[in-house]
Short mmCIF file of C-alpha atoms in Angstrom, two decimals:
data_model
loop_
_atom_site.label_atom_id
_atom_site.label_comp_id
_atom_site.label_asym_id
_atom_site.label_seq_id
_atom_site.Cartn_x
_atom_site.Cartn_y
_atom_site.Cartn_z
CA UNK X 1 0.00 0.00 0.00
CA UNK X 2 1.30 3.51 -0.67
CA UNK X 3 2.61 4.88 2.57
CA UNK X 4 -0.12 7.01 4.02
CA UNK X 5 1.55 10.39 4.12
CA UNK X 6 2.12 10.36 0.37
CA UNK X 7 -1.52 9.86 -0.46
CA UNK X 8 -2.50 13.48 -0.03
CA UNK X 9 -5.24 14.44 -2.45
CA UNK X 10 -3.40 16.19 -5.27
CA UNK X 11 -4.32 19.77 -6.05
CA UNK X 12 -4.35 18.92 -9.74
CA UNK X 13 -5.27 15.28 -9.38
CA UNK X 14 -8.17 13.58 -11.12
CA UNK X 15 -11.02 11.20 -10.47
CA UNK X 16 -9.98 8.46 -12.87
CA UNK X 17 -10.62 4.94 -11.67
CA UNK X 18 -6.93 4.07 -11.71
CA UNK X 19 -5.72 7.19 -9.92
CA UNK X 20 -4.03 6.66 -6.55
CA UNK X 21 -6.72 6.04 -3.88
CA UNK X 22 -7.04 8.14 -0.75
CA UNK X 23 -5.93 6.49 2.49
CA UNK X 24 -6.99 7.02 6.11
CA UNK X 25 -4.76 9.06 8.39
CA UNK X 26 -2.93 6.57 10.64
CA UNK X 27 -2.43 9.27 13.29
CA UNK X 28 -6.17 9.83 13.76
CA UNK X 29 -7.91 8.28 16.73
CA UNK X 30 -9.83 5.12 15.81
CA UNK X 31 -13.57 5.47 15.42
CA UNK X 32 -15.50 3.35 17.86
CA UNK X 33 -17.92 0.99 16.14
CA UNK X 34 -21.57 1.18 17.22
CA UNK X 35 -22.79 -1.60 19.50
CA UNK X 36 -24.73 -4.33 17.66
CA UNK X 37 -28.47 -4.50 18.17
CA UNK X 38 -29.72 -7.27 20.41
CA UNK X 39 -30.70 -10.41 18.51
CA UNK X 40 -31.36 -14.02 19.29
CA UNK X 41 -29.40 -15.22 16.29
CA UNK X 42 -25.76 -16.21 16.92
CA UNK X 43 -23.21 -13.55 16.07
CA UNK X 44 -21.41 -14.18 12.77
CA UNK X 45 -17.81 -15.28 12.94
CA UNK X 46 -15.39 -12.38 12.88
CA UNK X 47 -13.73 -12.00 9.48
CA UNK X 48 -9.96 -11.94 9.32
CA UNK X 49 -8.38 -8.65 8.35
CA UNK X 50 -7.15 -8.75 4.75
CA UNK X 51 -3.44 -9.44 4.50
CA UNK X 52 -1.09 -6.96 2.88
CA UNK X 53 -0.76 -7.42 -0.86
CA UNK X 54 2.49 -9.11 -1.81
CA UNK X 55 4.21 -10.72 -4.77
CA UNK X 56 6.73 -13.51 -5.17
CA UNK X 57 10.43 -12.79 -5.53
CA UNK X 58 11.64 -12.03 -9.04
CA UNK X 59 15.39 -11.35 -8.68
CA UNK X 60 15.94 -11.17 -12.45
CA UNK X 61 13.66 -8.12 -12.43
CA UNK X 62 14.94 -6.47 -9.26
CA UNK X 63 12.44 -7.96 -6.79
CA UNK X 64 14.21 -9.78 -3.96
CA UNK X 65 12.88 -11.10 -0.68
CA UNK X 66 13.49 -7.77 1.06
CA UNK X 67 13.95 -5.12 -1.65
CA UNK X 68 12.68 -3.62 -4.88
CA UNK X 69 15.62 -2.29 -6.87
CA UNK X 70 15.22 0.89 -8.87
CA UNK X 71 18.01 2.63 -10.77
CA UNK X 72 18.91 6.14 -11.85
CA UNK X 73 21.46 7.17 -14.47
CA UNK X 74 22.86 10.63 -15.00
CA UNK X 75 25.47 13.24 -14.22
CA UNK X 76 26.30 13.66 -10.53
CA UNK X 77 29.79 15.14 -10.80
CA UNK X 78 30.28 16.22 -14.44
CA UNK X 79 29.44 19.27 -16.55
CA UNK X 80 25.64 18.99 -16.15
CA UNK X 81 25.58 17.92 -12.50
CA UNK X 82 24.29 21.41 -11.67
CA UNK X 83 21.01 20.21 -13.13
CA UNK X 84 20.87 16.41 -13.03
CA UNK X 85 22.06 15.86 -9.46
CA UNK X 86 18.86 17.47 -8.17
CA UNK X 87 16.78 14.93 -10.10
CA UNK X 88 18.59 12.10 -8.33
CA UNK X 89 18.30 13.76 -4.93
CA UNK X 90 14.55 14.17 -5.38
CA UNK X 91 14.03 10.48 -6.10
CA UNK X 92 16.35 9.47 -3.26
CA UNK X 93 14.42 11.69 -0.85
CA UNK X 94 11.13 10.13 -1.87
CA UNK X 95 12.42 6.59 -1.32
CA UNK X 96 13.96 7.58 2.05
CA UNK X 97 10.53 8.64 3.27
CA UNK X 98 8.83 5.61 1.72
CA UNK X 99 11.23 3.24 3.45
CA UNK X 100 10.86 5.09 6.76
CA UNK X 101 7.17 4.31 6.51
CA UNK X 102 7.61 0.62 5.73
CA UNK X 103 8.29 0.45 1.99
CA UNK X 104 5.77 -1.58 0.04
CA UNK X 105 4.80 -5.20 -0.60
CA UNK X 106 6.83 -6.25 2.44
CA UNK X 107 10.01 -4.84 0.93
CA UNK X 108 12.17 -1.72 1.03
CA UNK X 109 13.04 0.37 -2.01
CA UNK X 110 16.72 0.00 -2.92
CA UNK X 111 17.70 3.12 -4.83
CA UNK X 112 20.77 2.69 -7.05
CA UNK X 113 22.03 5.93 -8.69
CA UNK X 114 24.96 5.74 -11.12
CA UNK X 115 27.13 8.71 -12.13
CA UNK X 116 28.21 8.86 -15.79
CA UNK X 117 29.62 12.43 -15.71
CA UNK X 118 27.71 13.12 -18.96
CA UNK X 119 29.95 10.62 -20.76
CA UNK X 120 28.37 8.07 -23.09
CA UNK X 121 31.06 5.45 -22.49
CA UNK X 122 30.57 5.68 -18.73
CA UNK X 123 26.82 5.48 -19.25
CA UNK X 124 27.10 2.25 -21.23
CA UNK X 125 29.07 0.66 -18.39
CA UNK X 126 26.59 1.90 -15.79
CA UNK X 127 23.65 0.64 -17.82
CA UNK X 128 25.15 -2.85 -17.97
CA UNK X 129 25.76 -2.79 -14.21
CA UNK X 130 22.23 -1.70 -13.39
CA UNK X 131 20.45 -4.04 -15.80
CA UNK X 132 22.66 -7.15 -15.75
CA UNK X 133 24.31 -7.07 -12.31
CA UNK X 134 21.79 -5.21 -10.14
CA UNK X 135 18.89 -6.24 -12.40
CA UNK X 136 16.81 -3.17 -11.54
CA UNK X 137 13.08 -3.19 -12.12
CA UNK X 138 13.10 0.27 -13.77
CA UNK X 139 14.93 3.57 -14.10
CA UNK X 140 13.54 6.76 -12.58
CA UNK X 141 15.80 8.97 -14.67
CA UNK X 142 18.16 8.68 -17.62
CA UNK X 143 20.06 11.90 -18.26
CA UNK X 144 21.71 13.06 -21.48
CA UNK X 145 20.16 13.02 -24.95
CA UNK X 146 23.31 11.46 -26.42
CA UNK X 147 22.99 8.72 -23.80
CA UNK X 148 19.28 7.98 -24.12
CA UNK X 149 19.71 7.87 -27.91
CA UNK X 150 22.60 5.42 -27.63
CA UNK X 151 20.77 3.14 -25.18
CA UNK X 152 17.37 3.20 -26.88
CA UNK X 153 17.69 -0.23 -28.61
CA UNK X 154 18.82 -1.93 -25.39
CA UNK X 155 16.03 -0.34 -23.37
CA UNK X 156 13.47 -1.69 -25.81
CA UNK X 157 15.06 -5.15 -25.90
CA UNK X 158 15.04 -5.39 -22.10
CA UNK X 159 11.51 -3.98 -21.84
CA UNK X 160 12.93 -1.65 -19.19
CA UNK X 161 10.59 1.16 -18.07
CA UNK X 162 12.20 4.62 -17.90
CA UNK X 163 10.16 7.09 -15.85
CA UNK X 164 10.62 10.83 -16.28
CA UNK X 165 13.94 11.28 -18.10
CA UNK X 166 15.22 14.87 -17.74
CA UNK X 167 15.05 15.52 -21.47
CA UNK X 168 12.35 14.65 -24.01
CA UNK X 169 13.75 14.32 -27.50
CA UNK X 170 11.95 12.80 -30.48
CA UNK X 171 13.40 9.32 -30.03
CA UNK X 172 11.87 9.14 -26.55
CA UNK X 173 8.43 9.52 -28.11
CA UNK X 174 9.06 6.57 -30.39
CA UNK X 175 10.01 3.94 -27.82
CA UNK X 176 7.33 2.17 -25.80
CA UNK X 177 9.46 2.27 -22.62
CA UNK X 178 9.78 6.01 -22.04
CA UNK X 179 7.21 7.63 -19.76
CA UNK X 180 7.90 11.36 -20.12
CA UNK X 181 6.47 13.84 -17.61
CA UNK X 182 8.59 16.77 -18.79
CA UNK X 183 7.42 18.87 -21.72
CA UNK X 184 8.94 17.75 -25.03
CA UNK X 185 11.47 20.08 -26.66
CA UNK X 186 8.98 20.81 -29.41
CA UNK X 187 6.47 21.96 -26.79
CA UNK X 188 9.12 23.97 -24.95
CA UNK X 189 9.98 25.69 -28.24
CA UNK X 190 6.31 26.51 -28.87
CA UNK X 191 5.99 27.92 -25.36
CA UNK X 192 9.20 29.92 -25.85
CA UNK X 193 7.85 31.43 -29.07
CA UNK X 194 4.63 32.39 -27.31
CA UNK X 195 6.56 33.97 -24.44
CA UNK X 196 8.81 35.87 -26.86
CA UNK X 197 5.85 37.19 -28.82
CA UNK X 198 4.15 38.44 -25.66
CA UNK X 199 7.37 40.19 -24.60
CA UNK X 200 8.19 42.02 -27.86
CA UNK X 201 4.66 43.02 -28.79
CA UNK X 202 3.99 40.21 -31.26
CA UNK X 203 6.08 37.39 -32.66
CA UNK X 204 6.38 39.27 -35.95
CA UNK X 205 8.66 41.68 -34.09
CA UNK X 206 10.95 38.93 -32.82
CA UNK X 207 14.48 38.39 -34.16
CA UNK X 208 15.80 35.35 -32.32
CA UNK X 209 19.23 33.76 -31.96
CA UNK X 210 19.68 30.41 -30.24
CA UNK X 211 22.54 29.28 -28.00
CA UNK X 212 22.72 25.52 -27.33
CA UNK X 213 24.94 22.89 -25.82
CA UNK X 214 26.60 20.85 -28.55
CA UNK X 215 24.59 17.66 -27.91
CA UNK X 216 21.66 16.04 -29.79
CA UNK X 217 19.03 17.73 -27.62
CA UNK X 218 20.69 21.11 -28.20
CA UNK X 219 20.44 20.70 -31.95
CA UNK X 220 16.88 19.44 -31.71
CA UNK X 221 15.70 22.25 -29.44
CA UNK X 222 17.27 24.88 -31.70
CA UNK X 223 15.55 23.37 -34.74
CA UNK X 224 12.21 23.34 -32.96
CA UNK X 225 12.65 26.98 -31.89
CA UNK X 226 13.46 27.98 -35.48
CA UNK X 227 10.36 26.12 -36.68
CA UNK X 228 8.08 27.61 -34.01
CA UNK X 229 9.30 31.19 -34.42
CA UNK X 230 9.14 31.18 -38.21
CA UNK X 231 5.76 29.44 -38.39
CA UNK X 232 4.30 32.21 -36.24
CA UNK X 233 5.85 35.00 -38.34
CA UNK X 234 9.06 35.80 -36.47
CA UNK X 235 12.69 35.68 -37.64
CA UNK X 236 15.27 33.13 -36.51
CA UNK X 237 18.84 34.12 -37.28
CA UNK X 238 21.18 31.31 -36.29
CA UNK X 239 22.27 28.91 -33.53
CA UNK X 240 25.54 29.24 -31.61
CA UNK X 241 26.85 26.05 -30.00
CA UNK X 242 28.75 25.67 -26.73
CA UNK X 243 30.75 22.57 -25.83
CA UNK X 244 29.72 20.74 -22.62
CA UNK X 245 32.07 21.85 -19.88
CA UNK X 246 33.06 25.08 -21.61
CA UNK X 247 34.24 27.79 -19.22
CA UNK X 248 34.15 30.76 -21.60
CA UNK X 249 32.14 31.77 -24.66
CA UNK X 250 34.17 34.64 -26.10
CA UNK X 251 33.76 33.58 -29.73
CA UNK X 252 30.01 33.07 -29.35
CA UNK X 253 29.62 36.52 -27.82
CA UNK X 254 31.39 38.11 -30.78
CA UNK X 255 28.87 36.42 -33.11
CA UNK X 256 25.94 37.38 -30.90
CA UNK X 257 26.98 41.03 -30.77
CA UNK X 258 27.43 41.06 -34.55
CA UNK X 259 23.92 39.61 -35.02
CA UNK X 260 22.49 42.23 -32.68
CA UNK X 261 24.22 45.04 -34.59
CA UNK X 262 23.63 43.76 -38.12
CA UNK X 263 20.35 41.83 -37.92
CA UNK X 264 18.58 43.32 -34.94
CA UNK X 265 18.52 40.25 -32.70
CA UNK X 266 16.28 41.08 -29.75
CA UNK X 267 15.86 37.70 -28.05
CA UNK X 268 18.03 34.71 -27.12
CA UNK X 269 16.84 31.15 -26.57
CA UNK X 270 19.14 29.11 -24.35
CA UNK X 271 19.63 25.34 -24.12
CA UNK X 272 21.84 23.83 -21.43
CA UNK X 273 22.37 23.02 -17.78
CA UNK X 274 22.48 25.72 -15.11
CA UNK X 275 26.29 25.61 -15.24
CA UNK X 276 26.35 26.18 -18.98
CA UNK X 277 23.68 28.84 -18.68
CA UNK X 278 25.73 30.76 -16.13
CA UNK X 279 28.76 30.69 -18.42
CA UNK X 280 26.69 32.15 -21.28
CA UNK X 281 25.02 34.76 -19.09
CA UNK X 282 28.34 35.88 -17.61
CA UNK X 283 29.74 36.07 -21.12
CA UNK X 284 26.87 38.36 -22.12
CA UNK X 285 27.41 40.56 -19.08
CA UNK X 286 31.15 40.77 -19.72
CA UNK X 287 30.64 42.25 -23.21
CA UNK X 288 27.72 44.46 -22.20
CA UNK X 289 24.84 42.50 -23.74
CA UNK X 290 22.37 43.17 -20.95
CA UNK X 291 19.23 44.34 -22.73
CA UNK X 292 18.49 41.18 -24.75
CA UNK X 293 16.12 38.91 -22.79
CA UNK X 294 16.55 35.12 -22.53
CA UNK X 295 14.06 32.25 -22.53
CA UNK X 296 15.65 28.87 -21.80
CA UNK X 297 14.79 25.19 -21.54
CA UNK X 298 14.07 23.47 -18.22
CA UNK X 299 17.82 23.34 -17.46
CA UNK X 300 17.79 27.13 -17.22
CA UNK X 301 14.85 27.11 -14.78
CA UNK X 302 17.22 26.64 -11.85
CA UNK X 303 17.64 28.71 -8.69
CA UNK X 304 21.36 29.23 -9.32
CA UNK X 305 20.67 31.13 -12.54
CA UNK X 306 19.31 33.97 -10.40
CA UNK X 307 21.33 33.53 -7.21
CA UNK X 308 24.70 33.22 -8.97
CA UNK X 309 24.17 34.84 -12.38
CA UNK X 310 24.78 38.49 -13.23
CA UNK X 311 21.59 40.30 -12.18
CA UNK X 312 21.69 42.65 -15.16
CA UNK X 313 21.14 39.56 -17.35
CA UNK X 314 19.11 37.26 -15.06
CA UNK X 315 16.52 39.98 -14.46
CA UNK X 316 15.30 39.36 -18.01
CA UNK X 317 15.67 35.58 -17.99
CA UNK X 318 13.04 32.82 -17.79
CA UNK X 319 13.31 29.05 -17.98
CA UNK X 320 10.60 26.60 -19.06
CA UNK X 321 9.67 23.73 -16.74
CA UNK X 322 6.81 21.33 -15.99
CA UNK X 323 6.83 21.06 -12.19
CA UNK X 324 6.21 23.14 -9.08
CA UNK X 325 8.48 23.49 -6.07
CA UNK X 326 7.45 23.32 -2.41
CA UNK X 327 7.11 27.10 -2.02
CA UNK X 328 4.01 26.85 -4.22
CA UNK X 329 0.61 26.03 -2.75
CA UNK X 330 0.48 22.32 -3.65
CA UNK X 331 -0.41 19.18 -1.73
CA UNK X 332 3.18 17.90 -1.84
CA UNK X 333 4.80 20.98 -0.32
CA UNK X 334 5.27 19.83 3.27
CA UNK X 335 6.13 16.30 2.22
CA UNK X 336 8.87 17.38 -0.21
CA UNK X 337 10.44 19.61 2.44
CA UNK X 338 10.29 16.84 5.04
CA UNK X 339 11.81 14.20 2.77
CA UNK X 340 14.53 16.53 1.49
CA UNK X 341 15.62 17.11 5.06
CA UNK X 342 15.44 13.41 5.93
CA UNK X 343 17.69 12.52 2.98
CA UNK X 344 20.23 15.22 3.82
CA UNK X 345 19.21 17.60 1.04
CA UNK X 346 17.64 20.38 3.07
CA UNK X 347 16.56 23.31 0.92
CA UNK X 348 16.49 21.38 -2.34
CA UNK X 349 12.68 21.14 -2.16
CA UNK X 350 12.81 24.63 -3.70
CA UNK X 351 14.51 23.31 -6.87
CA UNK X 352 12.39 22.28 -9.87
CA UNK X 353 14.56 19.30 -10.81
CA UNK X 354 14.31 18.01 -7.24
CA UNK X 355 10.52 18.18 -7.60
CA UNK X 356 10.81 16.25 -10.89
CA UNK X 357 12.87 13.48 -9.31
CA UNK X 358 10.59 13.34 -6.28
CA UNK X 359 7.56 12.87 -8.50
CA UNK X 360 9.34 10.13 -10.46
CA UNK X 361 9.77 8.18 -7.24
CA UNK X 362 6.13 8.67 -6.29
CA UNK X 363 4.89 7.54 -9.70
CA UNK X 364 7.15 4.47 -9.56
CA UNK X 365 5.70 3.61 -6.15
CA UNK X 366 2.14 3.85 -7.45
CA UNK X 367 2.96 1.79 -10.54
CA UNK X 368 4.65 -0.95 -8.47
CA UNK X 369 1.53 -1.42 -6.40
CA UNK X 370 -0.70 -1.33 -9.45
CA UNK X 371 1.43 -3.97 -11.18
CA UNK X 372 1.40 -6.11 -8.03
CA UNK X 373 -2.37 -6.45 -8.33
CA UNK X 374 -1.72 -8.97 -11.12
CA UNK X 375 0.07 -11.21 -8.62
CA UNK X 376 3.62 -10.64 -9.84
CA UNK X 377 6.08 -7.82 -10.38
CA UNK X 378 8.24 -7.63 -13.50
CA UNK X 379 9.56 -5.08 -15.97
CA UNK X 380 6.90 -6.05 -18.46
CA UNK X 381 4.14 -5.82 -15.86
CA UNK X 382 5.39 -2.47 -14.63
CA UNK X 383 5.45 -1.13 -18.19
CA UNK X 384 1.79 -2.06 -18.58
CA UNK X 385 0.91 -0.62 -15.17
CA UNK X 386 2.44 2.71 -16.17
CA UNK X 387 0.01 3.02 -19.08
CA UNK X 388 -2.58 4.87 -17.06
CA UNK X 389 -3.19 7.92 -14.90
CA UNK X 390 -1.29 8.84 -11.75
CA UNK X 391 -1.66 11.15 -8.80
CA UNK X 392 0.92 13.96 -8.81
CA UNK X 393 0.20 15.68 -5.46
CA UNK X 394 -0.03 18.91 -7.46
CA UNK X 395 3.63 18.83 -8.53
CA UNK X 396 2.63 18.84 -12.20
CA UNK X 397 -0.49 18.58 -14.33
CA UNK X 398 -2.51 15.34 -14.12
CA UNK X 399 -0.58 12.44 -15.66
CA UNK X 400 -2.33 10.07 -18.02
CA UNK X 401 -0.07 7.74 -19.99
CA UNK X 402 -2.89 5.56 -21.32
CA UNK X 403 -2.41 7.25 -24.70
CA UNK X 404 0.71 6.84 -26.82
CA UNK X 405 3.24 8.40 -27.04
CA UNK X 406 3.75 8.77 -23.30
CA UNK X 407 4.47 12.44 -22.82
CA UNK X 408 3.44 15.61 -20.97
CA UNK X 409 1.77 18.73 -22.28
CA UNK X 410 2.43 20.81 -19.19
CA UNK X 411 4.79 23.74 -18.87
CA UNK X 412 5.30 27.34 -17.88
CA UNK X 413 7.98 30.04 -17.86
CA UNK X 414 9.70 30.20 -14.46
CA UNK X 415 11.94 32.57 -12.52
CA UNK X 416 13.09 32.82 -8.91
CA UNK X 417 10.89 34.17 -6.15
CA UNK X 418 13.40 35.97 -3.93
CA UNK X 419 11.06 35.99 -0.93
CA UNK X 420 10.61 32.22 -0.65
CA UNK X 421 13.84 31.22 -2.37
CA UNK X 422 11.87 28.88 -4.64
CA UNK X 423 10.82 28.89 -8.26
CA UNK X 424 7.54 30.40 -9.45
CA UNK X 425 5.78 30.45 -12.81
CA UNK X 426 5.10 33.74 -14.55
CA UNK X 427 1.59 32.37 -15.15
CA UNK X 428 -0.24 29.14 -14.22
CA UNK X 429 0.24 26.05 -16.40
CA UNK X 430 -3.22 26.56 -17.89
CA UNK X 431 -2.16 29.95 -19.27
CA UNK X 432 0.33 28.23 -21.59
CA UNK X 433 -1.87 25.28 -22.58
CA UNK X 434 -2.62 26.66 -26.04
CA UNK X 435 1.10 26.61 -26.88
CA UNK X 436 1.06 22.79 -26.81
CA UNK X 437 -0.08 21.72 -30.25
CA UNK X 438 0.83 18.03 -29.92
CA UNK X 439 2.84 18.12 -33.16
CA UNK X 440 6.35 16.67 -33.14
CA UNK X 441 9.04 16.26 -35.75
CA UNK X 442 11.24 18.88 -37.40
CA UNK X 443 9.86 20.17 -40.71
CA UNK X 444 12.15 23.10 -41.46
CA UNK X 445 13.08 23.78 -45.07
#
């Protein structure tokens, strides 16, 4: 059974039959049953309390006699750790609280994060360890578009569910195993174009230049931005690429300044991790480019962009994301803060990627119990169990993966709320709903 504290009715939950059920509060005083009416008939035999649902061991799929193994792959110490590490911490915090409250199915969650430092070779080794040695039931994160692209065939062959990867590129809409709860790059580009148009008095007035990390998702996001801006009547000039781990962007700033002077660029779209974003923003400040606003992907929607970045640039910066942090009025707020502290990550409940990872753990928990209703727990069964709707405790829009492809059409433009220290959306998710057209695939040219 889902541990009771997690089953708070979600602020943006739904009433679908397969949504997570509400549970009684175990701290409440028991209600005294009314005395039975007098009768001459013998009292019926007292029924035994139903036993806790359980499943047999399945060690080849990560289900042992005392644990359920779940993996995470991503960058904990490399060039994008400034973003991905929070995803891992959020999932770890969720499982810490779940285990404190008894785990599920008579077992504890065994969380197994692996650090690839944003390196595809390291990721291949880690994937083999998690799937062949540890034999995890699923992944609650798989960071790096170059890594998810490389591992796609193996993920399909193993029927391995991947919940909530921190990027959503086209290939992750093709595979049956990816369950995306972060807005796709095509949707983020559409939302960016809408935000730009509202800022400059109409998209027809926009002259946009993109800056992206030199990875597959950077190229894809830039292409989607070009498509979105030009379809709506704006101008897209060019994309400048930054190597992962770069510490300066002098050459890119020369090109950006030239495009501003010669072509009238008045907006920048930014793809990358918080670390890469800070390098670009500092580069802009260093050469005096402080009046060109920025709209970035979810990696830019990070607290550090505003707490560590040059204020003359960050004041006009927004990042797109699909989740809400604990400073917002959502059902999960107190729980995220409590679990972050329990896991040793106090304060991270105010980070959007932490919220993403936390939700991934919660969804995995719900899906495990749903799959167990069939009498067994396996990768294949978990994949089927994920094809439905899930409670989100208000962290994101209602999830329903019964349709294919499994993706999210939820997002907003975020910045930092200095008062709470957490992230806030410029407008509610519903405000941006019309920017999600459900169309994917690059059709430029």
